[in-house]
Short mmCIF file of C-alpha atoms in Angstrom, two decimals:
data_model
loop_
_atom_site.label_atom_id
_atom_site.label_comp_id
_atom_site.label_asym_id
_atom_site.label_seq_id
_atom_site.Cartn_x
_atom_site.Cartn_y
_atom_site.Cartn_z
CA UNK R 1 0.00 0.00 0.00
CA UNK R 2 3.21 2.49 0.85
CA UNK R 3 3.49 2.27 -3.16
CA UNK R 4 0.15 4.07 -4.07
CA UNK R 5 -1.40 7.52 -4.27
CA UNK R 6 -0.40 8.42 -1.15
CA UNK R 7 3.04 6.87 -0.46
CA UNK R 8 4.60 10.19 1.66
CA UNK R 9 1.92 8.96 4.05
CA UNK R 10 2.59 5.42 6.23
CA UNK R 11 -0.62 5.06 7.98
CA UNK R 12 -2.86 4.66 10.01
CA UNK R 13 -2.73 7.65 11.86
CA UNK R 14 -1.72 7.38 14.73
CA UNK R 15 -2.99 9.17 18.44
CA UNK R 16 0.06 11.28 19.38
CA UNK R 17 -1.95 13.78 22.27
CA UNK R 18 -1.70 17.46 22.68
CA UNK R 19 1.82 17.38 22.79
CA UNK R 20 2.46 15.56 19.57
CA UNK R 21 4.17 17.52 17.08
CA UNK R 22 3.64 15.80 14.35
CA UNK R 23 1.06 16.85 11.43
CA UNK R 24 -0.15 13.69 10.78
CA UNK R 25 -1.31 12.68 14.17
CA UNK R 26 -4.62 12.99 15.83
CA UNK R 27 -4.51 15.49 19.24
CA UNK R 28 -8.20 14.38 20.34
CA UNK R 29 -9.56 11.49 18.35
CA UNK R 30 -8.57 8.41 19.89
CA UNK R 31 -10.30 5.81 18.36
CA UNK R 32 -9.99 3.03 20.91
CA UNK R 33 -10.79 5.00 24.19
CA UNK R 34 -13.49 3.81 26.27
CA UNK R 35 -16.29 6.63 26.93
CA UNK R 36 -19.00 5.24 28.89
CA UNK R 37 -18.06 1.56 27.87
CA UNK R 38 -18.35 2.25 24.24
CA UNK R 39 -15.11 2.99 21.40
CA UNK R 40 -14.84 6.87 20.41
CA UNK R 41 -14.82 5.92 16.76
CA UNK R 42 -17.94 4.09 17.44
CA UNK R 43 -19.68 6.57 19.24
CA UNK R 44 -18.54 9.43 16.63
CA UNK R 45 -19.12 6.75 13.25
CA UNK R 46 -17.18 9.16 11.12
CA UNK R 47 -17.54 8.91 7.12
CA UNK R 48 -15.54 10.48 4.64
CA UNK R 49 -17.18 11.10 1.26
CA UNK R 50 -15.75 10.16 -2.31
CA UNK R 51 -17.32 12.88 -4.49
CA UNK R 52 -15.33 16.08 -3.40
CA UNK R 53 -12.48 14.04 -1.96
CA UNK R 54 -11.66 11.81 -5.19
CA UNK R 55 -13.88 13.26 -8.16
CA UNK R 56 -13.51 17.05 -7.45
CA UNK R 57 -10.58 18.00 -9.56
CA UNK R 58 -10.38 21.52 -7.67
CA UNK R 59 -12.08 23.60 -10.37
CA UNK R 60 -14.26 26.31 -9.69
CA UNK R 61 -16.51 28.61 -12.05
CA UNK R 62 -12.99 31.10 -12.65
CA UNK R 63 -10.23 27.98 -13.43
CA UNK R 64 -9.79 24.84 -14.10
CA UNK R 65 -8.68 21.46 -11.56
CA UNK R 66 -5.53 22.61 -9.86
CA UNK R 67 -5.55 18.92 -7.94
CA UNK R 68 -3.67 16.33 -9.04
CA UNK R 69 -5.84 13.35 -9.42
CA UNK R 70 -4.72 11.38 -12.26
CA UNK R 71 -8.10 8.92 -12.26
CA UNK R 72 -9.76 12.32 -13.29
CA UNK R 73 -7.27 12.50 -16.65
CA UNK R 74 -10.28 12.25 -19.53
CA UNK R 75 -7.56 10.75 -21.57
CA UNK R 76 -7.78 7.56 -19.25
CA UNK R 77 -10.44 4.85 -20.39
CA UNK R 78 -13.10 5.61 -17.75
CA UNK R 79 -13.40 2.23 -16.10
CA UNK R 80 -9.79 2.01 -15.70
CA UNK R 81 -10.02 5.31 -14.26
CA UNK R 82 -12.35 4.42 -11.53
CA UNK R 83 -10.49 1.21 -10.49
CA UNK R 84 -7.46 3.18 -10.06
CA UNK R 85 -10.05 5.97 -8.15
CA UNK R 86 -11.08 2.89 -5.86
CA UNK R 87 -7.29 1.90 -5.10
CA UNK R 88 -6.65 5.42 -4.37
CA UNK R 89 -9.60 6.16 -2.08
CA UNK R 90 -9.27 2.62 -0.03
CA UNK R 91 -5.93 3.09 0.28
CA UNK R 92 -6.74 6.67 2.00
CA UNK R 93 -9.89 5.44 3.85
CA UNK R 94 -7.48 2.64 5.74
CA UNK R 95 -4.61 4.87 6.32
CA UNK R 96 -6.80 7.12 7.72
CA UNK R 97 -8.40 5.00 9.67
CA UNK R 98 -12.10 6.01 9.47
CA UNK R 99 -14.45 3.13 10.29
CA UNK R 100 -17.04 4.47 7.29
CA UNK R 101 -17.07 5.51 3.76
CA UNK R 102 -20.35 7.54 1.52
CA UNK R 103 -20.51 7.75 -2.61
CA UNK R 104 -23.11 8.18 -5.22
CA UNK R 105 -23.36 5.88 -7.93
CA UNK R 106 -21.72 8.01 -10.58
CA UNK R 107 -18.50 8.97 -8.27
CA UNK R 108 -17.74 5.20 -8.76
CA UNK R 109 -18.75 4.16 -12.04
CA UNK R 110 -19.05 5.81 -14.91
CA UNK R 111 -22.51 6.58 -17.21
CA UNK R 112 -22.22 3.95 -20.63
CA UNK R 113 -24.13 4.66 -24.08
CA UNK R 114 -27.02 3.28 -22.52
CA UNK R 115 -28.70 2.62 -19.23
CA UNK R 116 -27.95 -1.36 -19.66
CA UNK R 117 -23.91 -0.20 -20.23
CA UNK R 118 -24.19 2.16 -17.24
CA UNK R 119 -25.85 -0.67 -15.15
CA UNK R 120 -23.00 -3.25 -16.28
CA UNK R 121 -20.04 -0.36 -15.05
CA UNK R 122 -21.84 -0.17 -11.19
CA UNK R 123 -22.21 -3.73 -11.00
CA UNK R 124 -18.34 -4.24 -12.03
CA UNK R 125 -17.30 -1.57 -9.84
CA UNK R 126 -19.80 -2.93 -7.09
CA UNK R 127 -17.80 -6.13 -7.20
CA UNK R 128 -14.63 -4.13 -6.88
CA UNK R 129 -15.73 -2.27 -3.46
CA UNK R 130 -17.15 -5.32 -1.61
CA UNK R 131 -13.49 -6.51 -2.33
CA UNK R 132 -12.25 -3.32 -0.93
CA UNK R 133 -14.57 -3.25 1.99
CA UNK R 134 -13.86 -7.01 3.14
CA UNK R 135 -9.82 -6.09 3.04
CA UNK R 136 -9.73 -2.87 4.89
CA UNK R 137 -12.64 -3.78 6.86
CA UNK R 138 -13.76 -0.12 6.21
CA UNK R 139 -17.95 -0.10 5.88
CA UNK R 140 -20.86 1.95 3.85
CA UNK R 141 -22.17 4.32 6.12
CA UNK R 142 -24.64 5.19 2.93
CA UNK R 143 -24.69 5.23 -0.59
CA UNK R 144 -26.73 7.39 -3.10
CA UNK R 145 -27.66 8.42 -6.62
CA UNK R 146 -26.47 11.65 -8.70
CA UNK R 147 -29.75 12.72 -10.28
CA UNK R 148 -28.40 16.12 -10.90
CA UNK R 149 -25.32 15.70 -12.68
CA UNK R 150 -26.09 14.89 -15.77
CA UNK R 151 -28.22 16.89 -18.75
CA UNK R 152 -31.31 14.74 -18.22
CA UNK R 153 -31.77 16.17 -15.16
CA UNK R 154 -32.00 20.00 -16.00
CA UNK R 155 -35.22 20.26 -15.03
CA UNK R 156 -35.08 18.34 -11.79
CA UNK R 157 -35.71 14.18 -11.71
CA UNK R 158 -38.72 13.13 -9.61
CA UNK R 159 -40.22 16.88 -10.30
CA UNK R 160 -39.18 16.67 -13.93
CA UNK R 161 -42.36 17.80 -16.45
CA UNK R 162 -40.98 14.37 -18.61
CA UNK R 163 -42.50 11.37 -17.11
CA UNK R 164 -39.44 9.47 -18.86
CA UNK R 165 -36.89 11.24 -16.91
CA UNK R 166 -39.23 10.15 -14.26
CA UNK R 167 -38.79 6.68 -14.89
CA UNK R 168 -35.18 7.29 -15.44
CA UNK R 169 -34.99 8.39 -12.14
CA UNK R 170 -36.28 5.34 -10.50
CA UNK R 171 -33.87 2.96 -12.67
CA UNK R 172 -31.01 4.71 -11.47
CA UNK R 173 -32.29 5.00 -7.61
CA UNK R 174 -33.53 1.23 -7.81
CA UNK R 175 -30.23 -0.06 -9.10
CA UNK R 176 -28.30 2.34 -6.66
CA UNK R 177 -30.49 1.16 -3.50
CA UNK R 178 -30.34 -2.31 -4.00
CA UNK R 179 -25.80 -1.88 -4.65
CA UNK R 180 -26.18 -0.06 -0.91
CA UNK R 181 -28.10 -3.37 -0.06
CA UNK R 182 -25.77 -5.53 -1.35
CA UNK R 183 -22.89 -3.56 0.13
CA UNK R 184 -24.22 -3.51 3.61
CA UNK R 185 -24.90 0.20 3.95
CA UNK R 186 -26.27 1.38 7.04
CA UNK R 187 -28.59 4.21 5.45
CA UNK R 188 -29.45 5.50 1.50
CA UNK R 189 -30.22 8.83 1.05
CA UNK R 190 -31.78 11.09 -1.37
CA UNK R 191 -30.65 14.23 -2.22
CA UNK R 192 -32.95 16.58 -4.37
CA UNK R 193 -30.09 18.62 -6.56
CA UNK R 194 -32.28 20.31 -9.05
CA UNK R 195 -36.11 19.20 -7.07
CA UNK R 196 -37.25 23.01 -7.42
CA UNK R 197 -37.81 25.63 -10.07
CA UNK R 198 -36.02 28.48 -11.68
CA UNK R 199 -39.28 29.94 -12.48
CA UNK R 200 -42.38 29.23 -11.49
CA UNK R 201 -43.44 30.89 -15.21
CA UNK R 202 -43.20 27.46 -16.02
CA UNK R 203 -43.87 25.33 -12.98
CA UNK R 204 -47.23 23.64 -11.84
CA UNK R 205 -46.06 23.26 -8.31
CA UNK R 206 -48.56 21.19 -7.08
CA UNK R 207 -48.19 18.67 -9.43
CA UNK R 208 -43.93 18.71 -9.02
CA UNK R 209 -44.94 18.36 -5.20
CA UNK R 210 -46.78 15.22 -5.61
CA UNK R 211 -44.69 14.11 -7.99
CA UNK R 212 -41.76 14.00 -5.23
CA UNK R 213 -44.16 12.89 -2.81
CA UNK R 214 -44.44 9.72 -5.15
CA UNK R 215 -41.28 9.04 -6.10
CA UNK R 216 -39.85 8.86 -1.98
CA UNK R 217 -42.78 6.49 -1.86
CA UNK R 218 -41.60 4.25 -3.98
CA UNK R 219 -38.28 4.10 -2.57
CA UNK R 220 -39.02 3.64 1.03
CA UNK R 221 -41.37 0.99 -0.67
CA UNK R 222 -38.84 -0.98 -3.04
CA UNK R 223 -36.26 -0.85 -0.09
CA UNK R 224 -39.00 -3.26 1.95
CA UNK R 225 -39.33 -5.40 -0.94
CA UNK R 226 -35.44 -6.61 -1.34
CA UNK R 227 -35.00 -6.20 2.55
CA UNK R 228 -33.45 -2.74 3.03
CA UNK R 229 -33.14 -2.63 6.68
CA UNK R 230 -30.84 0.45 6.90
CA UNK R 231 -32.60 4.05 6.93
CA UNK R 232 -33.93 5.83 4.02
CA UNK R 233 -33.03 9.64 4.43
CA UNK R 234 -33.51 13.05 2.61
CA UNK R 235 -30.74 15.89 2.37
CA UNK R 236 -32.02 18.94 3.08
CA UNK R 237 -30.76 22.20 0.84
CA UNK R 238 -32.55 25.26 -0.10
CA UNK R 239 -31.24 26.99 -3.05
CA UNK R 240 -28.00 26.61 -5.44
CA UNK R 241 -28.35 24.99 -8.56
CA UNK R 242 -31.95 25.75 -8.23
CA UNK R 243 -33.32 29.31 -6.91
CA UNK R 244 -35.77 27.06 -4.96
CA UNK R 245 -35.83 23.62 -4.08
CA UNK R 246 -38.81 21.72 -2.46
CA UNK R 247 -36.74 20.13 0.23
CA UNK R 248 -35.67 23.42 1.59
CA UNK R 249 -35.26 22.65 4.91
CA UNK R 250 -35.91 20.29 7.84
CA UNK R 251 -39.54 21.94 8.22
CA UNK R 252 -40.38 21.95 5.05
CA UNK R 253 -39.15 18.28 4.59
CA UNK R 254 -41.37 16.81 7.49
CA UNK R 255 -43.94 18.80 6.08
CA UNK R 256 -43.68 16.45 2.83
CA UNK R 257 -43.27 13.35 5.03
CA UNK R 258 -46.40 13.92 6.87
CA UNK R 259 -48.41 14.81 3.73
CA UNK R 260 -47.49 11.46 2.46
CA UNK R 261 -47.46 9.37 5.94
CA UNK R 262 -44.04 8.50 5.77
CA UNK R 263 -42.46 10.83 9.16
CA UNK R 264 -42.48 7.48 10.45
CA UNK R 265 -40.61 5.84 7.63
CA UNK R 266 -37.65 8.63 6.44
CA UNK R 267 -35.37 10.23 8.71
CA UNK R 268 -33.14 13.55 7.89
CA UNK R 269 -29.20 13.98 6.62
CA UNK R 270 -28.74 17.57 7.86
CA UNK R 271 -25.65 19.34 6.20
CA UNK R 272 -24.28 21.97 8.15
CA UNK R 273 -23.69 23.98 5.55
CA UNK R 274 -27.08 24.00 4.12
CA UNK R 275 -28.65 24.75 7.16
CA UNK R 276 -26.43 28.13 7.11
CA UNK R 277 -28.06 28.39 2.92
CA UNK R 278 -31.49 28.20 4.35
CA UNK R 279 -30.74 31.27 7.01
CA UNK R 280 -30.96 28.30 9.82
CA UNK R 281 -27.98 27.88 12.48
CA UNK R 282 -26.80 24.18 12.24
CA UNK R 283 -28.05 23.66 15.62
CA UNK R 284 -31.35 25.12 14.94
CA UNK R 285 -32.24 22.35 12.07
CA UNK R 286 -30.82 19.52 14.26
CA UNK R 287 -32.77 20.54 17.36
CA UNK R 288 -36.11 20.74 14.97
CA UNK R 289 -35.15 17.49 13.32
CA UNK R 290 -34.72 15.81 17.02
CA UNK R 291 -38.45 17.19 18.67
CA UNK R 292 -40.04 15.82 15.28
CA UNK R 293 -37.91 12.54 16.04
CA UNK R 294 -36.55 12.52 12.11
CA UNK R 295 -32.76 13.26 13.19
CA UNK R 296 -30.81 10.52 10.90
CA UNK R 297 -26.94 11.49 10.18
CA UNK R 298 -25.35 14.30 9.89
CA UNK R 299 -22.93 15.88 6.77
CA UNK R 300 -20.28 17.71 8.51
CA UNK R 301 -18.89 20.85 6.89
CA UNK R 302 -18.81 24.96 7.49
CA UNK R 303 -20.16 27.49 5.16
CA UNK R 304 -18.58 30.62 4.91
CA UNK R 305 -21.26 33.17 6.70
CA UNK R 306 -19.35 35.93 4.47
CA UNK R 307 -20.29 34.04 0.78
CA UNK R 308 -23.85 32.88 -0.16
CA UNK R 309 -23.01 29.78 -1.80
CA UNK R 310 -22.07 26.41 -0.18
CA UNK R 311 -18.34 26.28 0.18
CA UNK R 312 -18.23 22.78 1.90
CA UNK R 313 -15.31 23.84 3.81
CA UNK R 314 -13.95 20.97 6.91
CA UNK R 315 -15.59 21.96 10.37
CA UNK R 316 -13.47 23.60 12.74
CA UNK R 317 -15.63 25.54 14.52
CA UNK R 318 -15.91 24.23 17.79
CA UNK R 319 -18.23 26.05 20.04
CA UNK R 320 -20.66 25.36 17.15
CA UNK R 321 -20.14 21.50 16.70
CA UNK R 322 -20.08 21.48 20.46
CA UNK R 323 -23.95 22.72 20.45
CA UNK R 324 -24.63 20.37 17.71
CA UNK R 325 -23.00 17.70 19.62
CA UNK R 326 -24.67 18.29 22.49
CA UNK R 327 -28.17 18.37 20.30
CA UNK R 328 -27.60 14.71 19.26
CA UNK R 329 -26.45 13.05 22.44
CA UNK R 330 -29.76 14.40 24.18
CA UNK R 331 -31.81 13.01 21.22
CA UNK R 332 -29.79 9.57 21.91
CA UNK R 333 -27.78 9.72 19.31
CA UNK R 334 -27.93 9.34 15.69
CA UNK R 335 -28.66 5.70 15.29
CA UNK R 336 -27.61 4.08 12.26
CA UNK R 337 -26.20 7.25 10.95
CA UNK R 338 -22.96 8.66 11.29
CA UNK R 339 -20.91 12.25 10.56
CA UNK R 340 -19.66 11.96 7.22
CA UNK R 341 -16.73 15.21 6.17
CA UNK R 342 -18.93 16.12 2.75
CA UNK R 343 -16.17 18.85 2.67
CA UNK R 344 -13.43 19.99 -0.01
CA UNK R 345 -10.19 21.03 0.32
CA UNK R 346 -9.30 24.34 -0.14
CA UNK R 347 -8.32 24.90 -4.44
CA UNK R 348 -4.55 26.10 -3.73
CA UNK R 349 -4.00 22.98 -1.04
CA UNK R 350 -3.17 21.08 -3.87
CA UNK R 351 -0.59 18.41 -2.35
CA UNK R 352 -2.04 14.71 -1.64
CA UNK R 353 -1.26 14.86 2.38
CA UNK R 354 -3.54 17.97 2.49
CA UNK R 355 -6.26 15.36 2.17
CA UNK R 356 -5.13 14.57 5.05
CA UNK R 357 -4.30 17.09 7.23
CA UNK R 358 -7.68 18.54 6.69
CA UNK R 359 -9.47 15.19 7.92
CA UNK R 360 -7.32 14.76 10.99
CA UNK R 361 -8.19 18.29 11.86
CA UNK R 362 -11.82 17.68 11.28
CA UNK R 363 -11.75 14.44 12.81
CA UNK R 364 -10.39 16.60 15.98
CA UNK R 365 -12.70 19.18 16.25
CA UNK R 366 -15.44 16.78 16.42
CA UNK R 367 -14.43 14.88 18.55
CA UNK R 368 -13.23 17.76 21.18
CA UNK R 369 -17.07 18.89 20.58
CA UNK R 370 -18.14 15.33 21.69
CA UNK R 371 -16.04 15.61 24.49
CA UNK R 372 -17.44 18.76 25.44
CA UNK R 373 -20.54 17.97 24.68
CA UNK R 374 -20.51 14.98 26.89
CA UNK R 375 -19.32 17.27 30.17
CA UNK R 376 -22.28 19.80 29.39
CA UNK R 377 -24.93 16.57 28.91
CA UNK R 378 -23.24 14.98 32.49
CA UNK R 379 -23.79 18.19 34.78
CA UNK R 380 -27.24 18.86 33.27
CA UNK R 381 -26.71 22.89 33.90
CA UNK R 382 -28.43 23.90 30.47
CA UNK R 383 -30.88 21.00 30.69
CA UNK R 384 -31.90 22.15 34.47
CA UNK R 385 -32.67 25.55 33.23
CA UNK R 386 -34.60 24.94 30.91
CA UNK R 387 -36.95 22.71 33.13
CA UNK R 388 -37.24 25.54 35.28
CA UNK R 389 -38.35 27.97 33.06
CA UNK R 390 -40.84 25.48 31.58
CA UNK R 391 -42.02 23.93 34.99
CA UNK R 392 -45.31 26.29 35.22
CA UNK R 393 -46.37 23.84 32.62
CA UNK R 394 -46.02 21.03 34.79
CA UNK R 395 -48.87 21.65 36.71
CA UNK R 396 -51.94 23.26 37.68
CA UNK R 397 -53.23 25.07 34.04
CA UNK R 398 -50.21 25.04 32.51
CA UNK R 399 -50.86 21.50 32.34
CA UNK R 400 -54.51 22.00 31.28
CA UNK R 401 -53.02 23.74 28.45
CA UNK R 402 -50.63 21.09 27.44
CA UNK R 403 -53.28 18.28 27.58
CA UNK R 404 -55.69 20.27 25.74
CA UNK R 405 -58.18 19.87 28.60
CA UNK R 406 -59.45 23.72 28.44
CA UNK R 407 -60.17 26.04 25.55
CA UNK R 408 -60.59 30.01 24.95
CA UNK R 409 -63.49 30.08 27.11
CA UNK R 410 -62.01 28.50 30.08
CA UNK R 411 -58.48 30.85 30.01
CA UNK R 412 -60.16 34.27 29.43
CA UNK R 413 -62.28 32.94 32.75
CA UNK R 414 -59.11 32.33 34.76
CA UNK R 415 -57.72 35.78 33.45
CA UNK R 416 -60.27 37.43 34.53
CA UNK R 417 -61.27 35.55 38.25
CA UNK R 418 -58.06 34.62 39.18
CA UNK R 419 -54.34 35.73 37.47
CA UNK R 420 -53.42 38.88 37.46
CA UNK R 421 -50.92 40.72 35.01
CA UNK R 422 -47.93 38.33 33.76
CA UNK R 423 -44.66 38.64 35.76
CA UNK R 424 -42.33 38.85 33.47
CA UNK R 425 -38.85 36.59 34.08
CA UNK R 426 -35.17 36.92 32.66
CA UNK R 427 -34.07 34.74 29.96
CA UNK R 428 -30.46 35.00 30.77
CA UNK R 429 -29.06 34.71 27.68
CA UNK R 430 -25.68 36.12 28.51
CA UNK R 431 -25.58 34.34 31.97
CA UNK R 432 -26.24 31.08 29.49
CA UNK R 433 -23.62 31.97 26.90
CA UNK R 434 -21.20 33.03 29.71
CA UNK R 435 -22.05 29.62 31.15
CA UNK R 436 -21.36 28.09 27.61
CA UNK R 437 -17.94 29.34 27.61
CA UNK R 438 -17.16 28.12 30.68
CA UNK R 439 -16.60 24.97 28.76
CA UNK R 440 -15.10 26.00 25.74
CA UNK R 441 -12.03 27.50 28.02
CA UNK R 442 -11.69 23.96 29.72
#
């Protein structure tokens, strides 16, 4: 393996602490350490993805790839291309040393003449990962289809005005769920790149809407019929290719679930970053997804609040992952899902080992925000406040109210017999943020 892609790097990473000065070394994640008689890596399930790690060439909308990633070299038969893209990325996955791994069909395999060529490329390159997977030991943590990338799918795929892109749609997603199947993966996930409208001059929205609505419900249906037990989940993102897309956000997603009775079917893949597009904090969208009990896995990346686009940059902000943290270990945890680093590189870091140095340092950060996370969940100081200032609906007819046992007539009664005006009571923000900090500075 010290003769492939990434031969300046021996691997597997090793723990070298705080004091470690070495680059390639992890400061916080320690994969093996027992926290509450469970592994770190298992508690944190980290995932790194293969689109922007090993099929972004580091172009941008101004230049061309600066990256060196011969597999990407259109001069190189495709399917010899991506087996020398799988070598590359397995190779990186176990020297690494993540336990997980996320890719969409067509960041494997490459589209043939015609669907039945296209078909015959996955289910080579299929054959290729399980081969991968059982030697590294690295797992799926969720696999997906591109209905975005290519020209068919202009005009979105499930909300496309062309039933045959329609039908398209569903060959790809069928043959795409049932490789995650095959492959063990833990989740699929759908991710609605062009489900919106550039104008709605020419859009019958109601139509597009049940159109989507139909489509998810014939995926969560297909995956019971060849024994999908993983979890079927939904990316939202709001805007960009699209100036609107239908699964804006996690509202508007469960929204779509309910209208189609499947909130109790299809869970949420928040990205951090879209949350930000959407004019959401991260930790706003996972603490909605959590109360509506569709929290799923999480896409871990930063958008710059400066640009209006979605940057994917690695996560190093920790105060924020330390809320989100904290957000997921009160809902329990994220179940079968996982953080995956759907992040890029930065288009000047342009030598091999940056891949790595910006994992390690994302792999860090999260897991000092677990950490932290963890003390804040233990001493229960946030938690305890916030009972308090809810308690009034506890009892008396605060809990009337919350058990819908009185109406209008009933509370304009008690306002006028018996309460007088409404004391009203601090919210302590700043004693809360203060308090928040407190942790952050060890």
């Amino acid at each position: 393996m010290d003769d492939g892609f990434f031969s300046d790097v021996t691997g597997p990473i090793p723990f070298g602490g705080l004091d470690s000065q070495d680059p390639l070394s992890f400061k916080v994640y320690e994969p093996d350490r027992l926290v509450l008689g469970k592994r770190m890596e298992d508690h944190l399930r980290i995932a790194v993805c293969l689109w922007h790690s090993f099929n972004w060439p580091g172009s941008d909308v101004f230049g061309v790839g600066t990256f060196d990633r011969p597999w990407l070299d259109p001069r190189v038969d495709p399917m010899l291309a991506a087996r020398a893209k799988l070598y590359a990325a397995f190779e990186f996955l176990a020297k690494l040393g993540v336990p997980f791994f996320c890719f969409h069909d067509r960041d494997v395999a490459p589209e043939g003449s015609t669907f039945a060529a296209t078909q015959a490329n996955l289910d080579t390159i299929i054959d290729l990962i399980a081969g991968h997977m059982a030697r590294t030991g690295v797992k799926l943590l969720w696999g997906t289809a591109n209905l975005f990338s290519h020209p068919r799918y202009a005009a979105g795929a499930a909300t496309n005005p062309d039933p045959e892109v329609f039908a398209f749609a569903a060959a790809q997603v069928k043959s795409m769920l049932e490789a995650t199947h095959r492959l063990g993966g833990a989740n699929y996930v759908l991710w609605g790149g062009r489900e919106g409208y550039e104008t709605l001059l020419n859009t019958d929205m109601k139509r597009e809407l049940a159109q989507l609505g139909r489509f998810l419900t014939l995926v969560v249906e297909h995956a019971a019929k060849i024994g999908f037990k993983g979890t079927i989940l939904i990316e939202p993102k709001p805007k960009e290719p699209t100036k609107h897309q239908y699964d804006f956000d996690v509202a508007s997603i469960y929204g779509m679930l309910k209208a189609f009775d499947l909130e109790d079917r299809v869970k949420i893949n928040i990205e951090q970053n879209h949350a930000i597009l959407a004019g959401h904090t991260f930790e706003h969208e996972l603490q909605l997804a959590a109360a509506l009990g569709i929290l799923g896995s999480i896409d871990i990346n930063r958008g710059d609040y400066l640009l209006g686009w979605d940057t994917d940059q690695f996560a190093m902000n920790i105060p924020e992952m330390a809320l989100a943290c904290y957000t997921i270990l009160k809902a329990g945890g994220l179940g079968t899902g996982g953080f995956n680093f759907d992040a890029k590189l930065r288009r000047p870091s342009i030598d091999p080992e940056d891949l790595f140095h910006a994992h390690i340092g994302g792999m860090d950060a999260y897991a000092l925000a677990f950490k932290l996370a963890r003390r804040i969940l233990a001493e229960g100081k946030f938690d305890q406040f916030v009972r308090e200032r809810y308690a009034s609906f506890d009892s008396g007819y605060g809990r009337d109210i919350e058990k819908r046992r009185v109406g209008f007539r009933e509370l304009n009664k008690l306002v006028l017999t018996k309460l007088g005006e409404p004391k009203p009571r601090s919210g302590k923000q700043e004693y809360l943020e203060n308090l928040l900090n407190t942790y952050l500075h060890g």
